[in-house]
GROMACS .gro file of C-alpha atoms in nm:
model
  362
    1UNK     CA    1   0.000   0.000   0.000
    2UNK     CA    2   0.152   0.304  -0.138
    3UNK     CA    3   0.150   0.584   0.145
    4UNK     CA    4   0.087   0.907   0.111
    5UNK     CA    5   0.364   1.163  -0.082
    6UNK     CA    6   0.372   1.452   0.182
    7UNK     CA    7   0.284   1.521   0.526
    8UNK     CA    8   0.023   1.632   0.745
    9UNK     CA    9  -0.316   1.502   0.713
   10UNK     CA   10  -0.264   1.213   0.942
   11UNK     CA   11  -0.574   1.057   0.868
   12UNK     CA   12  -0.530   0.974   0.482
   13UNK     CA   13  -0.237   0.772   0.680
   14UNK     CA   14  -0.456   0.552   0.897
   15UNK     CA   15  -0.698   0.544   0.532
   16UNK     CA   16  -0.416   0.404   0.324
   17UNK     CA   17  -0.284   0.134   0.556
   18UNK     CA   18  -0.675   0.054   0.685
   19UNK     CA   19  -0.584   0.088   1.046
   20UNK     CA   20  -0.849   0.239   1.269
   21UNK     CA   21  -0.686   0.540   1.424
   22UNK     CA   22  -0.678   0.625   1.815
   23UNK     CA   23  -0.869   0.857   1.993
   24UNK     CA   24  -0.569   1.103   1.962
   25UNK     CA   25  -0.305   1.179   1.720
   26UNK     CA   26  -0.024   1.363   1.742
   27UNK     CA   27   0.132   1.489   1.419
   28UNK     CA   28   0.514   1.500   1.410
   29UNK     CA   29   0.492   1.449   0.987
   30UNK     CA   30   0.422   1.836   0.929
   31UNK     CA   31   0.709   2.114   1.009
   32UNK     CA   32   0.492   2.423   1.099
   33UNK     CA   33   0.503   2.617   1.383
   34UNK     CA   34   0.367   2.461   1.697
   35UNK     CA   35   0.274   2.830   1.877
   36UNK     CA   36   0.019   2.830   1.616
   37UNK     CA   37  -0.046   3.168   1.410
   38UNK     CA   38   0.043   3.480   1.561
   39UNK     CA   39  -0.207   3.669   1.813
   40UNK     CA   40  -0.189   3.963   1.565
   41UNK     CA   41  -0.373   3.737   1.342
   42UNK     CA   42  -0.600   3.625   1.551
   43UNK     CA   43  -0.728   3.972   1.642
   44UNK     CA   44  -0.725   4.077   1.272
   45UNK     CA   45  -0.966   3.746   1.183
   46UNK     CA   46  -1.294   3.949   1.314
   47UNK     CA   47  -1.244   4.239   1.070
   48UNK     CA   48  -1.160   3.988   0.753
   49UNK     CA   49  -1.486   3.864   0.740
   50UNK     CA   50  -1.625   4.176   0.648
   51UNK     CA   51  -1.421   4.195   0.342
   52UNK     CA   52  -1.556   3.819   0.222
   53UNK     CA   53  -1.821   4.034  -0.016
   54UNK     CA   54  -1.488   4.200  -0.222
   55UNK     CA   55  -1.280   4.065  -0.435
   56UNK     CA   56  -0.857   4.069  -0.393
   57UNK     CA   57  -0.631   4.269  -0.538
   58UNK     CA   58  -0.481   4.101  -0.838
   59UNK     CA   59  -0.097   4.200  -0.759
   60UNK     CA   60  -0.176   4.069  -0.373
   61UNK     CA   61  -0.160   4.332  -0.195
   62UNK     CA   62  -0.100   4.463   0.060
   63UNK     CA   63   0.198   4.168   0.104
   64UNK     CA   64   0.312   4.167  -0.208
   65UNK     CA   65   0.406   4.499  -0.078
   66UNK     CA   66   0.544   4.412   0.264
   67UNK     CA   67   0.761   4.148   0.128
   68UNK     CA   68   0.935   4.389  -0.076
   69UNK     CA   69   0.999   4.568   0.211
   70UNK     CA   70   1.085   4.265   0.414
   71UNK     CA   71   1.382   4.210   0.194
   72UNK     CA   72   1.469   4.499   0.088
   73UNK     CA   73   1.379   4.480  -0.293
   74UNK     CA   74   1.157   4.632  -0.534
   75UNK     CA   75   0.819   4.496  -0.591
   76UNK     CA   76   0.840   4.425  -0.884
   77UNK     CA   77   1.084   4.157  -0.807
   78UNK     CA   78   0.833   3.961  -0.618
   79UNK     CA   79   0.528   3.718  -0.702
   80UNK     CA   80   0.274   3.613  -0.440
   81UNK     CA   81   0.114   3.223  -0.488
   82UNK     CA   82  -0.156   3.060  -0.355
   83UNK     CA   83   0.106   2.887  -0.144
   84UNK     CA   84   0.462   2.773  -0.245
   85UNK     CA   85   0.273   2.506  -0.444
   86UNK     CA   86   0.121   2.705  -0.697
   87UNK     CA   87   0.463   2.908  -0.729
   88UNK     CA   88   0.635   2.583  -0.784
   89UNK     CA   89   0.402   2.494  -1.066
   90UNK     CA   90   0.436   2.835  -1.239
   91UNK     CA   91   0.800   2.828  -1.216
   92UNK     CA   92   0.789   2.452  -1.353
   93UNK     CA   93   0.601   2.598  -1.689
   94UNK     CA   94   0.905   2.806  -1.772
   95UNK     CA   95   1.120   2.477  -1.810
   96UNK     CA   96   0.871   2.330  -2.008
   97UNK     CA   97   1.093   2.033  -2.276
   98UNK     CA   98   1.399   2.128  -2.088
   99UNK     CA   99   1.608   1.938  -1.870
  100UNK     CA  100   1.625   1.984  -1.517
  101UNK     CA  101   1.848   1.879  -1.193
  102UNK     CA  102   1.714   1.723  -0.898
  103UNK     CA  103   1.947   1.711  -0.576
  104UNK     CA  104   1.773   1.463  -0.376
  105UNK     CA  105   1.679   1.326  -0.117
  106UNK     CA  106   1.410   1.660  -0.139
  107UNK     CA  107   1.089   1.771  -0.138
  108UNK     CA  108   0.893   1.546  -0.371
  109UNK     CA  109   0.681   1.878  -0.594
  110UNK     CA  110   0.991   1.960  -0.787
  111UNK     CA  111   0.966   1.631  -0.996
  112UNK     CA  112   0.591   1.594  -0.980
  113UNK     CA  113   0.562   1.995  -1.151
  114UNK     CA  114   0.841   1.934  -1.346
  115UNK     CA  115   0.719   1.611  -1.516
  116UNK     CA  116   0.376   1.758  -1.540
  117UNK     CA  117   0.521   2.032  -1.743
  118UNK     CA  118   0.685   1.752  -1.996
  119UNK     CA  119   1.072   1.867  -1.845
  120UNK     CA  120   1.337   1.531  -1.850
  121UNK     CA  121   1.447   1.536  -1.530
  122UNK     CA  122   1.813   1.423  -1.388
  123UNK     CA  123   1.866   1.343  -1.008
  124UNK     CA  124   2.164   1.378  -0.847
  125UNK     CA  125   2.183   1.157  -0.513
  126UNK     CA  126   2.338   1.327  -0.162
  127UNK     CA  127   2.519   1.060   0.000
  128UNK     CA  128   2.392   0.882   0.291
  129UNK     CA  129   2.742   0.799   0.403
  130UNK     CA  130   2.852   1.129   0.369
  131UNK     CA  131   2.548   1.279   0.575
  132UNK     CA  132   2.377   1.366   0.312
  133UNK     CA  133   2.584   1.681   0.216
  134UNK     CA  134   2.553   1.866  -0.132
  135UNK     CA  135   2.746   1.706  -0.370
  136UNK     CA  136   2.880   1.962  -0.517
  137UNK     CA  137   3.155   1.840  -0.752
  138UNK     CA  138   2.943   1.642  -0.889
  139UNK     CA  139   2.620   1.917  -0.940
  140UNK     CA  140   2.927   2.138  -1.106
  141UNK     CA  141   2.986   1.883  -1.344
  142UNK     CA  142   2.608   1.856  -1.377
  143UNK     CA  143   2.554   2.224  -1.459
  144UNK     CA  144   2.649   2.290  -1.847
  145UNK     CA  145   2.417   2.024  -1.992
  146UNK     CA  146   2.129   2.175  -1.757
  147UNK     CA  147   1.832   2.453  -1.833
  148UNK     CA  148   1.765   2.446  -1.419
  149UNK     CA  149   1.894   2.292  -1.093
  150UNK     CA  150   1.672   2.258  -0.802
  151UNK     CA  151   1.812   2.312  -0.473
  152UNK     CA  152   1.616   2.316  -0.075
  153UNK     CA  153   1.813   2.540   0.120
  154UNK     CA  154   1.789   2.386   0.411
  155UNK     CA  155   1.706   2.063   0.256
  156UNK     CA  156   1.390   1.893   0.302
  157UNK     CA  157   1.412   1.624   0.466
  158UNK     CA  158   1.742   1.659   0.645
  159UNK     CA  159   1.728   1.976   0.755
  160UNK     CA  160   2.101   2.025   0.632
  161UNK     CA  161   2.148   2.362   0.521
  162UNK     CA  162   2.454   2.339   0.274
  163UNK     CA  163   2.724   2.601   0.316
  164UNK     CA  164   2.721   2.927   0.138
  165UNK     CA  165   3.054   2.947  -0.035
  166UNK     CA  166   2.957   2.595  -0.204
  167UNK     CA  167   2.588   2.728  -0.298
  168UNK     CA  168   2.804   3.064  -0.432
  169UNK     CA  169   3.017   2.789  -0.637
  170UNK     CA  170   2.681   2.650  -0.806
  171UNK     CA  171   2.537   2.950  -0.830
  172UNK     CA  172   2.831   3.106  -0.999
  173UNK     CA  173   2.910   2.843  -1.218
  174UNK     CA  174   2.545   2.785  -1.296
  175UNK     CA  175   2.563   3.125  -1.437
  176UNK     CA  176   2.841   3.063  -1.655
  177UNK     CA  177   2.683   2.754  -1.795
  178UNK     CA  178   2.364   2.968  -1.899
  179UNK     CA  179   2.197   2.763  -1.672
  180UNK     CA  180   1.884   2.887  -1.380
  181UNK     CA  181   1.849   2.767  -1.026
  182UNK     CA  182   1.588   2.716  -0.809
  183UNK     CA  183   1.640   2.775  -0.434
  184UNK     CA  184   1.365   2.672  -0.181
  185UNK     CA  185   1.382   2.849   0.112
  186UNK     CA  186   1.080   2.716   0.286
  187UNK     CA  187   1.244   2.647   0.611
  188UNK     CA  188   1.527   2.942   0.594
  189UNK     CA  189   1.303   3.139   0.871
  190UNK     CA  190   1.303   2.884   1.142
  191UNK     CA  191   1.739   2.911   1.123
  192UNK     CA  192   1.822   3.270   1.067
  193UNK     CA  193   1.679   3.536   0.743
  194UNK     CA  194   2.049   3.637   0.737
  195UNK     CA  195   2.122   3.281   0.581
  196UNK     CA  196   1.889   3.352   0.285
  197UNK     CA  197   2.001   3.412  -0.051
  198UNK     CA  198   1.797   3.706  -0.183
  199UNK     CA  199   2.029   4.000  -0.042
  200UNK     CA  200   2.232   3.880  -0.315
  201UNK     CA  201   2.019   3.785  -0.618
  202UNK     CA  202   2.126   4.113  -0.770
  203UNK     CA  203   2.474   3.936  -0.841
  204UNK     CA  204   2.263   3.670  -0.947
  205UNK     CA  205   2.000   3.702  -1.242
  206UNK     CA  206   1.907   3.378  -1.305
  207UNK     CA  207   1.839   3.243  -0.956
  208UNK     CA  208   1.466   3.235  -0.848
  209UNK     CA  209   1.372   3.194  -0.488
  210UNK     CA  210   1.075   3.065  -0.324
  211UNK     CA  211   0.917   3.107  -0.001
  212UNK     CA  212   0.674   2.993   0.185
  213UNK     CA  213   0.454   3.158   0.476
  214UNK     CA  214   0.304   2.799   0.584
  215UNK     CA  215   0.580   2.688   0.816
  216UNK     CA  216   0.700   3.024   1.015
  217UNK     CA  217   0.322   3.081   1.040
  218UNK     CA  218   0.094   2.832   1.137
  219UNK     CA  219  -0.116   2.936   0.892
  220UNK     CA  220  -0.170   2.635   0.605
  221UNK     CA  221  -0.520   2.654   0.577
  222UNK     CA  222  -0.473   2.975   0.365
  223UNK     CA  223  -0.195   2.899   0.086
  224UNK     CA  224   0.070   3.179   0.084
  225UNK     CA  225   0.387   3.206  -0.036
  226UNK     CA  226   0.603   3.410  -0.266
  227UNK     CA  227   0.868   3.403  -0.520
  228UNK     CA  228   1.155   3.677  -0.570
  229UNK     CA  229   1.387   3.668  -0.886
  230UNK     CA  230   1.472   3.952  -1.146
  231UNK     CA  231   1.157   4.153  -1.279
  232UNK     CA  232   1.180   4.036  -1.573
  233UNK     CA  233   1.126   3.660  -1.461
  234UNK     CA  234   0.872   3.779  -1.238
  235UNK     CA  235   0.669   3.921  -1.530
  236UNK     CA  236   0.654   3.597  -1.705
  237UNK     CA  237   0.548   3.416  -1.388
  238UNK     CA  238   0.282   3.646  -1.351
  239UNK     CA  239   0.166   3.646  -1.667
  240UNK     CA  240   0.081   3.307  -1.633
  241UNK     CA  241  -0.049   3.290  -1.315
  242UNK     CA  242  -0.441   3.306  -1.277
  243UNK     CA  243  -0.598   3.638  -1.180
  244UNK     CA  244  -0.669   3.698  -0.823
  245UNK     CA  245  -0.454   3.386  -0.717
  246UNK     CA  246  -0.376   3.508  -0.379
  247UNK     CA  247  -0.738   3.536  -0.185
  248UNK     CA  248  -0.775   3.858   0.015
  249UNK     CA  249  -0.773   3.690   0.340
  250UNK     CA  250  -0.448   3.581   0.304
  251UNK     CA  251  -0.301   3.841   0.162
  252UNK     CA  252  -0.442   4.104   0.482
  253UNK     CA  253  -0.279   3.766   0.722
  254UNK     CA  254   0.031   3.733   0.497
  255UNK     CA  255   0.067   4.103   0.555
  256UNK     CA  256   0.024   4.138   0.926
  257UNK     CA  257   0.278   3.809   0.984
  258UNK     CA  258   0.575   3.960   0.832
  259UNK     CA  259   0.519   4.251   1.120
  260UNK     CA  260   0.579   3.972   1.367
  261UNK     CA  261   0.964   3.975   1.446
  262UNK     CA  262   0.952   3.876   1.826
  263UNK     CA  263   0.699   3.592   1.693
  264UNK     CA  264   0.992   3.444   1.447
  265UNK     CA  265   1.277   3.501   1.703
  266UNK     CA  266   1.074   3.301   1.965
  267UNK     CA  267   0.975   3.070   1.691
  268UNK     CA  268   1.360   2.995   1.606
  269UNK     CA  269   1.426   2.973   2.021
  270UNK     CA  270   1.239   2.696   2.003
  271UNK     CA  271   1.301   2.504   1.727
  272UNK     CA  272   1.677   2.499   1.795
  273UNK     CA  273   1.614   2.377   2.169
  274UNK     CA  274   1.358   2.091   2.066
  275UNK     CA  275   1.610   2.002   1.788
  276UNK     CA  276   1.885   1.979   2.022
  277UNK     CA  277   1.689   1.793   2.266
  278UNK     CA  278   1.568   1.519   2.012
  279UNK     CA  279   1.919   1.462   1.851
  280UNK     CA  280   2.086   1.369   2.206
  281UNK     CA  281   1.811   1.139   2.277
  282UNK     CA  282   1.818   0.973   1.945
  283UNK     CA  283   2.183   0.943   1.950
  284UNK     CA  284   2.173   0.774   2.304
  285UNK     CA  285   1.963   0.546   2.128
  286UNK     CA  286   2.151   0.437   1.861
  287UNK     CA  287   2.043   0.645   1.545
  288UNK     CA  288   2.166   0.808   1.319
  289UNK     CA  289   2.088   1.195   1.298
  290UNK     CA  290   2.108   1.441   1.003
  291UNK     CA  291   2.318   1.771   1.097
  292UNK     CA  292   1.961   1.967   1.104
  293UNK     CA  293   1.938   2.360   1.153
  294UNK     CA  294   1.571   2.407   1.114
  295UNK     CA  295   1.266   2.263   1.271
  296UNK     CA  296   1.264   1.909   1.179
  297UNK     CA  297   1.507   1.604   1.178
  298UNK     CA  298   1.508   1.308   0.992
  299UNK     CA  299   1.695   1.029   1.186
  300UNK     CA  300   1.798   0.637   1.105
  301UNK     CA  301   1.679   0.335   1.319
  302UNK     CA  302   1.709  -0.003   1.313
  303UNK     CA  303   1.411  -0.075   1.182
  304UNK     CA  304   1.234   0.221   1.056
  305UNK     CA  305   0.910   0.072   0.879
  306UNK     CA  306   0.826  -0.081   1.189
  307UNK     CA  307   0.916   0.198   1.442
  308UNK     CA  308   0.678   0.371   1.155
  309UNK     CA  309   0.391   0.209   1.210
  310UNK     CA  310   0.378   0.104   1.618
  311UNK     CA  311   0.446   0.430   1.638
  312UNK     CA  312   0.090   0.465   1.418
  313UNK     CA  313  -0.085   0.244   1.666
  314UNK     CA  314   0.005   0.476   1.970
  315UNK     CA  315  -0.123   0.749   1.779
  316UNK     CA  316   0.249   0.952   1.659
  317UNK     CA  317   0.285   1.016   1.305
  318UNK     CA  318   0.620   1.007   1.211
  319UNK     CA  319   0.686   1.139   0.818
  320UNK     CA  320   0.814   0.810   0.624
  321UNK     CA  321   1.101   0.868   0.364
  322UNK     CA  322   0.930   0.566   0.129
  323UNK     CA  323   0.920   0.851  -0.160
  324UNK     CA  324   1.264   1.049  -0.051
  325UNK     CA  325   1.513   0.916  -0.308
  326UNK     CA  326   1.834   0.856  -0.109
  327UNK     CA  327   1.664   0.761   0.223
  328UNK     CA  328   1.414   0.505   0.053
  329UNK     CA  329   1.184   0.409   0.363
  330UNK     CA  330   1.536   0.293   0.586
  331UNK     CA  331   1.480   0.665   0.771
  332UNK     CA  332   1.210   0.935   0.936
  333UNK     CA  333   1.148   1.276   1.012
  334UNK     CA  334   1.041   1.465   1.302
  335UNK     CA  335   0.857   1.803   1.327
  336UNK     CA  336   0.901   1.988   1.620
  337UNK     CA  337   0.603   2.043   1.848
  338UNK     CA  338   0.565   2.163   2.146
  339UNK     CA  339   0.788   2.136   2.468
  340UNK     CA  340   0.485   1.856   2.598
  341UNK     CA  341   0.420   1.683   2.303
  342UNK     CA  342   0.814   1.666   2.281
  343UNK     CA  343   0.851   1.502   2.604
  344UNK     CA  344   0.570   1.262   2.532
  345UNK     CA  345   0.716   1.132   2.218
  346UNK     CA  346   1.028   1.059   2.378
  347UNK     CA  347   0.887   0.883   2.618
  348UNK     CA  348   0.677   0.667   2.389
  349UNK     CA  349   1.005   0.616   2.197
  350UNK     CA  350   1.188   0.509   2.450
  351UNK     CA  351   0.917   0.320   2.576
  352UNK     CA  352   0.958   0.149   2.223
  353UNK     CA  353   1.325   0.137   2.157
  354UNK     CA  354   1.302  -0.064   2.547
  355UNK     CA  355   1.086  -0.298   2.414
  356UNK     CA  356   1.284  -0.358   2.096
  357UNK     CA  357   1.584  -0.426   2.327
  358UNK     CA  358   1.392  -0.698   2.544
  359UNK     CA  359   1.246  -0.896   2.185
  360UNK     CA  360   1.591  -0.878   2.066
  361UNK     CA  361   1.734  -1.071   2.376
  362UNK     CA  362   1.480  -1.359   2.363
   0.00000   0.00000   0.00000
C-alpha cells in the first residue's frame, strides 16, 4: 500500500494502511510552527470577514508589498502564490521540454511539476554515508548540460542547510553555464533570514527563490507564499499565473505576519532547543541523525518501517522517507512540536526502543 507523498493530514495515513486510528493523534509528519499563528492574526480574523463580499487585489496586496519591504527589494521583483505550491508549478512551466536537476533526497513537488510540465528530469543523489551533504563536484559537473537545478536550502528532509561558499560555487558556475536555479527556502526562517540568498540575487539574475509563509506561520489553511527573482522573470510568472490567485484573506494575514519579528525570534528559540533535545536522545539510542538547523530532523533506526507504524498504533505520526530518493523508507522525520508533546514522544520512543531491546534478547 503506497502511502501518502507529503505530510500532514494524518488521517489519509490511517486510510491508506486501513488501520483504525486512536482517539488522539499527534502529528510530528508536518514542520509548521507549533505556537500556532500569531495573536496579531488572531485579532485581525474578526475584521476579515467583512471583506468576504470583495474581491482581492490582483498584484496581492498589501503583502506583495510588505515582502518587498521585508527584503529589501523592489516589488516588482516579487510574485505572491496561492502557497509555495502554486509558485512551484508556475516556475515549472518556464522549463517546459527542458532538462532539469534534482538534488535529492528533497521535497517530492519539484519532480511531480516538473514532469507535469513535460521537463526530462536528472537526479543527483546526496550521499547517505557522507550525511547527506551537497554534492557539489558532482552538481558542477552537472551544470552545463542543464536549463535548471533545483536546490532546498535547508534541505527537506534533512534539515542540512549546505554552506554558502559551495551554494556561491553552483550559483556562480550555474551562471556561466547559462543555466537557472531554483532555491527553496521554505524552512530558511526557522534558522536565521540572514542565511537567505535574496540579499544577493542582484549578483545573481538567473536564480529564483521561493518562499513559503506555511511553516513560520501556522497558517496552512490559507496557501501563501512568494517568489523573488529579477523583474523580468517575475513578469513571465505572472503572466501566467491566474488572476486573483492570492485570496484577500491571506493576503491582509500574509501582511500582518511579516510585522511579527519577536513571533519568528521566539519561533527559532524553540526550534533549535527541541532540535537539540531530540538529537541527544536519538543518539543515546543508537540512530543516526542528520546535521539539522531548522525545525525538523530526519533520523535512522534499526528498523524504521516498523518503528513507523507502532508508532501509528500509539497514535504519533512520524513522516516516512518511502518517496525520498536517497533515504528510501530505511529513515524518518520529526517536526518539532511543542515542549509537551516533545517530552511525550520521547517517552513513547523510548518506551519502544526498550521494548525492541527486550524482543531482541529472547
Amino acid at each position: 500500500m503506497q502511502l501518502p507523498e507529503h505530510g500532514a493530514n494524518p488521517s489519509h495515513v490511517y486510510d491508506r494502511l486501513g488501520v483504525t486510528p486512536p482517539a488522539r493523534i499527534t502529528d510530528f509528519s508536518e514542520n509548521c510552527n507549533p505556537a500556532g499563528p500569531p495573536r496579531a492574526v488572531l485579532e485581525l480574523w474578526p475584521e476579515l470577514i467583512s471583506r468576504l463580499n470583495a474581491y482581492p487585489d490582483p498584484s496581492g496586496e498589501p503583502f506583495l508589498s510588505k515582502v518587498a519591504d521585508y527584503h529589501g527589494v523592489a516589488p516588482s521583483s516579487v510574485i505572491a502564490g496561492n502557497g509555495a505550491a502554486e509558485l512551484l508549478s508556475l516556475i515549472a512551466e518556464r522549463y517546459r521540454g527542458k532538462r532539469a536537476l534534482v538534488v535529492h533526497p528533497t521535497f517530492s513537488e519539484y519532480e511531480a511539476t516538473l514532469r507535469a510540465k513535460g521537463v526530462e528530469v536528472v537526479r543527483l543523489i546526496a550521499s547517505e554515508e557522507e550525511g547527506f551533504k551537497l554534492p557539489v563536484e558532482a552538481i558542477l559537473e552537472a551544470l552545463p548540460s542543464a536549463d535548471v537545478l533545483y536546490l532546498c536550502t535547508p534541505n527537506n528532509p534533512t534539515g542540512i542547510m549546505p554552506e554558502r561558499v559551495d551554494l556561491a560555487a553552483i550559483l556562480k558556475k550555474a551562471g556561466e553555464a547559462g543555466c537557472e536555479v531554483v532555491l527553496d527556502e521554505a524552512f530558511v526562517d526557522f534558522i536565521d533570514e540572514s542565511k537567505s540568498f535574496i540579499p544577493e540575487l542582484r549578483d545573481f539574475p538567473h536564480v529564483l527563490i521561493v518562499r513559503s509563509m506555511t511553516k513560520m506561520y501556522a497558517i496552512p489553511g490559507i496557501r501563501l507564499g512568494y517568489a523573488v527573482a529579477h523583474p523580468v522573470v517575475i513578469a513571465e510568472m505572472k503572466a501566467q499565473a491566474p488572476h486573483w490567485n492570492v485570496n484577500g484573506m491571506a493576503a491582509a494575514i500574509g501582511a500582518v505576519c511579516l510585522e511579527q519579528e519577536a513571533y519568528r525570534n521566539a519561533a527559532i528559540r524553540h526550534a533549535r532547543e527541541e532540535r537539540e533535545k531530540m538529537t541527544a536522545f536519538l543518539k543515546q539510542h543508537g540512530c543516526t541523525v542528520t546535521d539539522s538547523e531548522t525545525n525538523f530532523l530526519a533520523f535512522k533506526p534499526e528498523d524504521a518501517g516498523k518503528l513507523y507504524k507502532d508508532m501509528l498504533a500509539r497514535g504519533i505520526v512520524l513522516r516516512h522517507s518511502e518517496n525520498f530518493h536517497g533515504m528510501d523508507g530505511r529513515w524518518l522525520r520529526i517536526g518539532m512540536k511543542s515542549v509537551v508533546e516533545m517530552e511525550e514522544l520521547r517517552a513513547e520512543l523510548a518506551d519502544w526502543f526498550e521494548q525492541e531491546a527486550v524482543n531482541g534478547k529472547e
